[in-house]
PDB file of C-alpha atoms in Angstrom:
ATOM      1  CA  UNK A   1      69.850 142.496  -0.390  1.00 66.00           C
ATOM      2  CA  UNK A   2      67.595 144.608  -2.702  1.00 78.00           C
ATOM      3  CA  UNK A   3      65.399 147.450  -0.991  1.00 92.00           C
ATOM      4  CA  UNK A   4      62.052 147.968  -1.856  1.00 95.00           C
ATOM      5  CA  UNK A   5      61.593 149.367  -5.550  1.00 96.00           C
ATOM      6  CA  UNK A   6      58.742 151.699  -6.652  1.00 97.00           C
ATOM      7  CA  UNK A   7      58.373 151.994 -10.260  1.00 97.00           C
ATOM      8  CA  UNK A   8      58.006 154.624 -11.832  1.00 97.00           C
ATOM      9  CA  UNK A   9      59.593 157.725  -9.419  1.00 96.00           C
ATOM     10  CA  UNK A  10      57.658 160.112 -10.861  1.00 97.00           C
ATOM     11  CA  UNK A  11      54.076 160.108 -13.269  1.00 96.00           C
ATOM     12  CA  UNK A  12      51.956 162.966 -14.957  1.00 98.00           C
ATOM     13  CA  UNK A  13      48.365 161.941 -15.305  1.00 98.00           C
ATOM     14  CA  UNK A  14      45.584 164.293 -17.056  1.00 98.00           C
ATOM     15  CA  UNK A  15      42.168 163.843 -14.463  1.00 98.00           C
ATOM     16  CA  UNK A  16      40.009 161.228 -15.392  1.00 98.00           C
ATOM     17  CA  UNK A  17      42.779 158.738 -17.131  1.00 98.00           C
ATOM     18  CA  UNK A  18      43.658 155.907 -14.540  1.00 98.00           C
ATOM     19  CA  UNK A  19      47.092 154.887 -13.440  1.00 98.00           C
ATOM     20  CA  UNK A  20      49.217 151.904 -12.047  1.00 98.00           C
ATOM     21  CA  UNK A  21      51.865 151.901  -9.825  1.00 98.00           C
ATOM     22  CA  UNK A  22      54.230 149.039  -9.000  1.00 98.00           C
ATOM     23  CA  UNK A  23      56.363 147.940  -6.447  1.00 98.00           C
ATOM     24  CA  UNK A  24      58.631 145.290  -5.935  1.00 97.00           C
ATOM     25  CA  UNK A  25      59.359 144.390  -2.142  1.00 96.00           C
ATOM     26  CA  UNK A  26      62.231 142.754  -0.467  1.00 94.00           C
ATOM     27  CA  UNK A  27      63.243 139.429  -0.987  1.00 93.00           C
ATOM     28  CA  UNK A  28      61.507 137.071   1.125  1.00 90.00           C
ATOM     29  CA  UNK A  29      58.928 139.847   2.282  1.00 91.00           C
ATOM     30  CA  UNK A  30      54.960 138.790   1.886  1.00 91.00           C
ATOM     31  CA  UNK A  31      53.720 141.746   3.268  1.00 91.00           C
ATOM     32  CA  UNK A  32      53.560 144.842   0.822  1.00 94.00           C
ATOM     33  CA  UNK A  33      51.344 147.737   1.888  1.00 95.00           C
ATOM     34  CA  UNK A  34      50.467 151.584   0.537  1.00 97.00           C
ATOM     35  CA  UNK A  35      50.680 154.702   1.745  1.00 97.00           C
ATOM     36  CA  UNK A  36      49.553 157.943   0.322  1.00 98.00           C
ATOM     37  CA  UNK A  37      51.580 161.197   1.439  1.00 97.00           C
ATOM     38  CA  UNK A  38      49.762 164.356   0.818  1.00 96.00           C
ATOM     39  CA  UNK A  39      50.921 168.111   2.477  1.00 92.00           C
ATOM     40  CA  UNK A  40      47.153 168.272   3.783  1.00 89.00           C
ATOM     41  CA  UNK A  41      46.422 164.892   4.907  1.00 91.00           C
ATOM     42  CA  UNK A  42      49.854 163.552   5.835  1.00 93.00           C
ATOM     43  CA  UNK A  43      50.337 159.693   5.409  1.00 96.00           C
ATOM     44  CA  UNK A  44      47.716 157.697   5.248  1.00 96.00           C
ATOM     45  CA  UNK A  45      47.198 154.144   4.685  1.00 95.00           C
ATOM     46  CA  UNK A  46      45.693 152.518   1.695  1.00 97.00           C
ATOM     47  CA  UNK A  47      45.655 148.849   1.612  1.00 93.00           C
ATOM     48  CA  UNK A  48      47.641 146.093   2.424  1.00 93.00           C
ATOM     49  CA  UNK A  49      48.430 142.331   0.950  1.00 94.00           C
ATOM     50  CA  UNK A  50      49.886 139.327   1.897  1.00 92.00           C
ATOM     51  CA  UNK A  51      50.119 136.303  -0.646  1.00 91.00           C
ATOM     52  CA  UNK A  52      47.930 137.972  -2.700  1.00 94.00           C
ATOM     53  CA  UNK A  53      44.717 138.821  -0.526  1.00 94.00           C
ATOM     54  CA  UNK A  54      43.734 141.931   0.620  1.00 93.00           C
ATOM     55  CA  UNK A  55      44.071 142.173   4.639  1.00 90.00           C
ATOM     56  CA  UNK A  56      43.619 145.889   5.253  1.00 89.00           C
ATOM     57  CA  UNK A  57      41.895 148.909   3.672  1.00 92.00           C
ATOM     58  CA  UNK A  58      42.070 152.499   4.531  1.00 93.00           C
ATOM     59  CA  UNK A  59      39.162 154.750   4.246  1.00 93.00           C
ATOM     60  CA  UNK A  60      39.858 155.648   0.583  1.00 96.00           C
ATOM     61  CA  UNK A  61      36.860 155.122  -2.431  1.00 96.00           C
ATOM     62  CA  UNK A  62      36.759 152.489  -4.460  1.00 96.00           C
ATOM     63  CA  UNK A  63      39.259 154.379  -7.633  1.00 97.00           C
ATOM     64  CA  UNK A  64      41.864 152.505  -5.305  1.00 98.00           C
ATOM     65  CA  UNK A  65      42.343 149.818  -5.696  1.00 97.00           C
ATOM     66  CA  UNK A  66      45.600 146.902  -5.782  1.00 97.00           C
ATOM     67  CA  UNK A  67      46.707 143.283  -6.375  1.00 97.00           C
ATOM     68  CA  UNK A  68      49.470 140.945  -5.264  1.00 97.00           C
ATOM     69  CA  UNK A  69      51.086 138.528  -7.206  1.00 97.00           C
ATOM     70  CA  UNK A  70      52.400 135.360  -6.093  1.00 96.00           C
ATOM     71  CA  UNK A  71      55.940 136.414  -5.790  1.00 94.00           C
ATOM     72  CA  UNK A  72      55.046 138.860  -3.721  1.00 95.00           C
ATOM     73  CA  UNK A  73      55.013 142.060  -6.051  1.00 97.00           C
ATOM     74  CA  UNK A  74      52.080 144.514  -5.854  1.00 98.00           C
ATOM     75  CA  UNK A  75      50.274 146.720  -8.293  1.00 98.00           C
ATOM     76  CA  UNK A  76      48.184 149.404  -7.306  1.00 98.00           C
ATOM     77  CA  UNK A  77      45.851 151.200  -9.444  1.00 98.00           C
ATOM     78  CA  UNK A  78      43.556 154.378  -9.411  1.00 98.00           C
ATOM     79  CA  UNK A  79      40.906 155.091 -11.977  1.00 96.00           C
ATOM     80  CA  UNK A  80      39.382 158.186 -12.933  1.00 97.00           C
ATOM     81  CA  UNK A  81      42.027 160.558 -11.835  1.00 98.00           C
ATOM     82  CA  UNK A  82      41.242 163.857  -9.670  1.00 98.00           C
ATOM     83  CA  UNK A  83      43.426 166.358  -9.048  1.00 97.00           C
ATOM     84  CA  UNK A  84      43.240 165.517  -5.202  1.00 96.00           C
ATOM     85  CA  UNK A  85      44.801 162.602  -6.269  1.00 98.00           C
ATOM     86  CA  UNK A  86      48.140 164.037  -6.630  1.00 98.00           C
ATOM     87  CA  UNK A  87      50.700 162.786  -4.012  1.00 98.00           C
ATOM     88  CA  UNK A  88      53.316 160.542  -3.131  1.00 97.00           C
ATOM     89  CA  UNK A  89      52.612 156.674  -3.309  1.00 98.00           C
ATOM     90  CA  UNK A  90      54.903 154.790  -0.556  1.00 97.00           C
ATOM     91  CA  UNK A  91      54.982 151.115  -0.794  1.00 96.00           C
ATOM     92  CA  UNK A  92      56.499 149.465   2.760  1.00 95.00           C
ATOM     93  CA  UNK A  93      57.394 145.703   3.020  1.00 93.00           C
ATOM     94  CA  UNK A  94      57.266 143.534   5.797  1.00 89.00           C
ATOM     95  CA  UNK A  95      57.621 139.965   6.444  1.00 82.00           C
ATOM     96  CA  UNK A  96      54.418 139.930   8.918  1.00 69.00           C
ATOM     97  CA  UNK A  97      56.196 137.546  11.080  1.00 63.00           C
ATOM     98  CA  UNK A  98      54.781 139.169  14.603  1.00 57.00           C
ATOM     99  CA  UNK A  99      57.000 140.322  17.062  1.00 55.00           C
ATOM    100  CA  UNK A 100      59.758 141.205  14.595  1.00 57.00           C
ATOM    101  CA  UNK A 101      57.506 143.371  12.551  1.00 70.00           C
ATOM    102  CA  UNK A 102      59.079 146.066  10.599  1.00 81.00           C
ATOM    103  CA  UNK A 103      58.503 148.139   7.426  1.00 88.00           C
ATOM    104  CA  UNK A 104      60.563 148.959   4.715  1.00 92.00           C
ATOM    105  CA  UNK A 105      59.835 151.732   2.478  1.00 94.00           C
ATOM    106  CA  UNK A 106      60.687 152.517  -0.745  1.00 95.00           C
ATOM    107  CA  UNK A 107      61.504 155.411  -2.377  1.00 94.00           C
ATOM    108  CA  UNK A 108      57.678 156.450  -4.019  1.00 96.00           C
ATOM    109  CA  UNK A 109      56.190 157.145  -6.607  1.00 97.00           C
ATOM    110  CA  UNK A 110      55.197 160.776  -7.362  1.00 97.00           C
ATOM    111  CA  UNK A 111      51.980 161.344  -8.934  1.00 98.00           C
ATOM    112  CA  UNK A 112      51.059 164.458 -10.374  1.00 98.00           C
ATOM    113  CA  UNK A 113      47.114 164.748 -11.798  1.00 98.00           C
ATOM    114  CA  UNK A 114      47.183 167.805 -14.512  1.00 97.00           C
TER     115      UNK A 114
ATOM    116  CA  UNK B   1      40.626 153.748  16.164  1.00 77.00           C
ATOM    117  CA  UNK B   2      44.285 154.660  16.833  1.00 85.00           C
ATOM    118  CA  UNK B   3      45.707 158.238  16.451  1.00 93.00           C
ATOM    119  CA  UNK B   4      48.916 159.539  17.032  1.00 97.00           C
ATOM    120  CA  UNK B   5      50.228 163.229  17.841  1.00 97.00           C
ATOM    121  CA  UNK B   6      52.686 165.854  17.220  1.00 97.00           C
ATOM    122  CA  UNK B   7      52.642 168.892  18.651  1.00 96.00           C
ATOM    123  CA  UNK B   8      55.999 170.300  17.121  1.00 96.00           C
ATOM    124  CA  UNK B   9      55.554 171.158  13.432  1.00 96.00           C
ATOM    125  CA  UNK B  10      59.342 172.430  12.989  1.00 97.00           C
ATOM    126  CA  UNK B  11      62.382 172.423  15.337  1.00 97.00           C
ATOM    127  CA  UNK B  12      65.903 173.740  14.735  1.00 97.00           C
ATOM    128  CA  UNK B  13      68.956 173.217  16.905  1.00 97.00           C
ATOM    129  CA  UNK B  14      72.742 173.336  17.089  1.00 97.00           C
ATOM    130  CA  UNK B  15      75.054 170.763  15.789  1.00 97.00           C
ATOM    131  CA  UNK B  16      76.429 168.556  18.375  1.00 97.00           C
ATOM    132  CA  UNK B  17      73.104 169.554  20.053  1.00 97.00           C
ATOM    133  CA  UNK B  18      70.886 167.128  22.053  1.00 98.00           C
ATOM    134  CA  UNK B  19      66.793 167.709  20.721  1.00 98.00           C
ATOM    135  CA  UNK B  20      63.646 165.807  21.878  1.00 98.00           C
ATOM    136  CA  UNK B  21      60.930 165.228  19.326  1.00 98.00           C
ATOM    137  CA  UNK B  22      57.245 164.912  20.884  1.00 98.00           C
ATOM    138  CA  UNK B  23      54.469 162.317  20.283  1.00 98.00           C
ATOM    139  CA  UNK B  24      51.404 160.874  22.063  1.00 98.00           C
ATOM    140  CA  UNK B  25      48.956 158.328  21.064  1.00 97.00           C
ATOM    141  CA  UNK B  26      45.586 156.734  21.661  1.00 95.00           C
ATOM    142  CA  UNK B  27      44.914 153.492  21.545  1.00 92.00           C
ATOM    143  CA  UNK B  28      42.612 151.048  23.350  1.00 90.00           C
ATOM    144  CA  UNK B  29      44.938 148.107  22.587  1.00 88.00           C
ATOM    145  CA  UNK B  30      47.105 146.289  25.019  1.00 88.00           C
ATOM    146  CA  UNK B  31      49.881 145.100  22.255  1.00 89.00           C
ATOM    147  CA  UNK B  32      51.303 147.472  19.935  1.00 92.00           C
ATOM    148  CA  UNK B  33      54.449 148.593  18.399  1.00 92.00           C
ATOM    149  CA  UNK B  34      55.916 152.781  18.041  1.00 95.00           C
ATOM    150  CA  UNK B  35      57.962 153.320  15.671  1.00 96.00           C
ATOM    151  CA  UNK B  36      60.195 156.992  14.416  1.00 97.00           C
ATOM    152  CA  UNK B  37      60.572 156.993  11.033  1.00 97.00           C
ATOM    153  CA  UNK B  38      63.134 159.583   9.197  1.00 97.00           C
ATOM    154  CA  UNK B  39      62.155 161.287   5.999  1.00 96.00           C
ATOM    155  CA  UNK B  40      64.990 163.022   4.544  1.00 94.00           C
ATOM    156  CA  UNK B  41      64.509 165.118   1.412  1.00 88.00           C
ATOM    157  CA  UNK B  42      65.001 161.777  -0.472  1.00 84.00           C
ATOM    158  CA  UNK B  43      61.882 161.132  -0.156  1.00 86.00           C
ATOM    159  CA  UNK B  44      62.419 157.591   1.523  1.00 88.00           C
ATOM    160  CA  UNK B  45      61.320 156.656   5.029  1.00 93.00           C
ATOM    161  CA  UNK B  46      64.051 155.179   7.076  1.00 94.00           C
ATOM    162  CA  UNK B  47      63.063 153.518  10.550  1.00 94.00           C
ATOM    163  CA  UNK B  48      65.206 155.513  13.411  1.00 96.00           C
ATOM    164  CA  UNK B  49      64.147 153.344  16.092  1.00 96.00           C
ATOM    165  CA  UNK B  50      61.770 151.056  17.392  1.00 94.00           C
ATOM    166  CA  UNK B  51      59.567 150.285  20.643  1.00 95.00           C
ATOM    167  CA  UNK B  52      57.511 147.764  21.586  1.00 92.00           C
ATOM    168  CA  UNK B  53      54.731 147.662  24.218  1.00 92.00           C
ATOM    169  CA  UNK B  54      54.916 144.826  26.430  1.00 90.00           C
ATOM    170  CA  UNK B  55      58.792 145.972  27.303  1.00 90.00           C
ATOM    171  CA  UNK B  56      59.686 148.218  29.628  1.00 87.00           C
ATOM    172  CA  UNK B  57      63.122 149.100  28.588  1.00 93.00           C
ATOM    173  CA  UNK B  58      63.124 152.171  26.397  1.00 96.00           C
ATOM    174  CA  UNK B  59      65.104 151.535  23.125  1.00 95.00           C
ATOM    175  CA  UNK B  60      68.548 152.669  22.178  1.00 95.00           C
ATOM    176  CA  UNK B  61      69.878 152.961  18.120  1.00 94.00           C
ATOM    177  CA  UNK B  62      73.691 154.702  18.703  1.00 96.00           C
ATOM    178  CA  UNK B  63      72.278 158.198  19.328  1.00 97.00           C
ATOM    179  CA  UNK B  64      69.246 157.723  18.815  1.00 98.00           C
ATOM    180  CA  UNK B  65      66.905 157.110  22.035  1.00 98.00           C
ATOM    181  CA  UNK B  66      63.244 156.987  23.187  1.00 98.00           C
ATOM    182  CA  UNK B  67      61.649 158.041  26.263  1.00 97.00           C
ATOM    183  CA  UNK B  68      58.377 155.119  26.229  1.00 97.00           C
ATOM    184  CA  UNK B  69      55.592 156.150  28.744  1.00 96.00           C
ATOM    185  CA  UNK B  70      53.030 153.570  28.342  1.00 94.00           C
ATOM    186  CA  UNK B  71      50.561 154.775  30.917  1.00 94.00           C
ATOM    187  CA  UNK B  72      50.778 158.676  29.567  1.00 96.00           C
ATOM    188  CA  UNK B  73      50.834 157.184  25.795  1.00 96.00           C
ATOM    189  CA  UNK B  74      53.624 159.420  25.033  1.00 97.00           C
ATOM    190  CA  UNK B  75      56.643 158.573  23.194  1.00 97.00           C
ATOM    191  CA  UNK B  76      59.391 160.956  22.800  1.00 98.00           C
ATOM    192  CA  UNK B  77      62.713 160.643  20.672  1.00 98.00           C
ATOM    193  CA  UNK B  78      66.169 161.727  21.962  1.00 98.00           C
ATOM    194  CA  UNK B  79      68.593 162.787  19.632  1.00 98.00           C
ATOM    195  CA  UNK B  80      72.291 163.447  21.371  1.00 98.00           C
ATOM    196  CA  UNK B  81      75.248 164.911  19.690  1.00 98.00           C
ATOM    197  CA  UNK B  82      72.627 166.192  16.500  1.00 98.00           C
ATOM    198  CA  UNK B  83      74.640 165.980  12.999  1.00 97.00           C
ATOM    199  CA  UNK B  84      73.574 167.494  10.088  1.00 97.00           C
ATOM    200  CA  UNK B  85      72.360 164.437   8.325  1.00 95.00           C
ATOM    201  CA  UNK B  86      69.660 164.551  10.684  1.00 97.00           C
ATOM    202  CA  UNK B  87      67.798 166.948   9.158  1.00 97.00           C
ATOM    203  CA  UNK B  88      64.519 165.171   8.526  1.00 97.00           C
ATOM    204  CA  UNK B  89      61.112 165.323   8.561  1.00 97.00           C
ATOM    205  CA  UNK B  90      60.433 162.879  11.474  1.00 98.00           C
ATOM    206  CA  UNK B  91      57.305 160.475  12.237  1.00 98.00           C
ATOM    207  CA  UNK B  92      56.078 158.976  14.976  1.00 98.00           C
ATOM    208  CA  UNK B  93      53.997 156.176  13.994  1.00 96.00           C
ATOM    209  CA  UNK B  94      51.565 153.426  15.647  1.00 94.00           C
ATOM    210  CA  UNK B  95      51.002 149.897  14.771  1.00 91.00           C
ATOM    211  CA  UNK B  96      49.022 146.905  16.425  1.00 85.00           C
ATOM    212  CA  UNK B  97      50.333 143.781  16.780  1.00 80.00           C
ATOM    213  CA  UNK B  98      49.638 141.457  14.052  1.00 75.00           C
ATOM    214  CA  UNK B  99      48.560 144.154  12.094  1.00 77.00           C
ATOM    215  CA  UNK B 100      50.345 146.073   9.718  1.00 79.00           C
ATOM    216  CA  UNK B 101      48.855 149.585   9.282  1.00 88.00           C
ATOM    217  CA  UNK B 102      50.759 151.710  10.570  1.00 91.00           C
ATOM    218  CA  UNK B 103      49.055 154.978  11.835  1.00 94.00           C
ATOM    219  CA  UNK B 104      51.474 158.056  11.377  1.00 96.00           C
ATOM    220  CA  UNK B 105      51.244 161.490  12.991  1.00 97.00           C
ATOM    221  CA  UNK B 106      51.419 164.963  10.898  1.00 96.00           C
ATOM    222  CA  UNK B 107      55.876 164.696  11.885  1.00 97.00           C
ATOM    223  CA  UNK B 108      58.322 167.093  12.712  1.00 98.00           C
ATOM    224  CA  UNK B 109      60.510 168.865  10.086  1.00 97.00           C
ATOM    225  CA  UNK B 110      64.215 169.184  12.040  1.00 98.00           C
ATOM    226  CA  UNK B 111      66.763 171.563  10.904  1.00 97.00           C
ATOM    227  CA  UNK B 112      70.259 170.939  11.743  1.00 97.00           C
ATOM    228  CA  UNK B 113      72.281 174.802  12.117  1.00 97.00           C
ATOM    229  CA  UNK B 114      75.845 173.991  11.252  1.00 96.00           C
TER     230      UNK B 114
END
């Protein structure tokens, strides 16, 4: 069974361009949520879809923003680039099912805002 | 709002060692899941071991083992016979049932001394 795959593994953006990030989850998964991972601000949670609607949202502004698609894979975009925005993007799958809850991350995406 | 603590930045210890990596949360909620997630230089978060609220029994992955106090919200990892693909940032993380943010804290960085 295919992990989670992020796509790409690493991006250099000039601030104020906008960028998307994809990521494919694991088979069978409906759940796809993103992370950003920052030295300063650790990991924090951006948004999170099941077949295709939004369920969650972190406390992030509105540059951030993502989709679903009906088989499950998830886009996420950022517009306007800062330089703050440099990090690593983690995507984590799940099939929401309740008590057997659990993530699986992929490998990221790093961003890099020049 | 949920938030989860660690108090140890970095540890180091021995190979073959036994180490205990610290956390403590807050939460308001009766239902919930902990999780310790792995971070190796890879980049990619691997779940180490999982706990959920409602049982009493704390959970056991090889050696890998938590110590669950639900009435101090503190949830420490056991690591016994420490090898040195262990070496890891680690993360405690915090997630309610039938949601699926998870709330991480800041992690530990373990060192493995061959």
């Amino acid at each position: 069974k295919a992990g989670v795959t992020q796509t790409p593994r690493y991006l250099i953006k000039t601030r104020g361009q906008q960028v998307t990030l994809s990521c494919s989850p694991i088979s069978g998964h409906r759940s796809v949520s993103w992370y950003q991972q920052t030295p300063g601000q650790g990991l924090q949670f951006l948004f999170e879809y099941f077949s295709e609607t939004q369920r969650n949202k972190g406390n992030f502004p509105g540059r951030f923003s993502g989709r679903q698609f009906s088989n499950s894979r998830s886009e996420m975009n950022v517009s306007t680039l800062e330089l703050g925005d440099s990090a690593l993007y983690l995507c984590a799958s799940s099939t929401r099912s309740g008590t057997n809850t659990e993530a699986f991350f992929g490998q990221g995406t790093r961003l890099t805002v020049v | 709002a949920q938030t989860v603590t660690q108090s140890q930045p970095e540890m180091s210890v021995q190979e073959a060692e036994t180490v205990t990596l610290s956390c403590t949360y807050d939460t308001s909620e009766n239902n919930y899941y902990l999780f310790w997630y792995k971070q190796p230089p890879s980049r990619q978060m691997i779940l180490v071991i999982r706990q959920e609220a409602y049982k009493q029994q704390n959970a056991t992955e090889n050696r890998f083992s938590v110590n669950f106090q639900k009435a101090a919200k503190s949830f420490s990892l056991k690591i016994s016979d420490s090898q040195l693909g262990d070496t890891a940032m680690y993360f405690c993380a915090f997630l309610n049932f039938g949601n699926e943010k998870l709330t991480f804290g800041t992690g530990t960085r373990l060192t493995i001394i061959p």
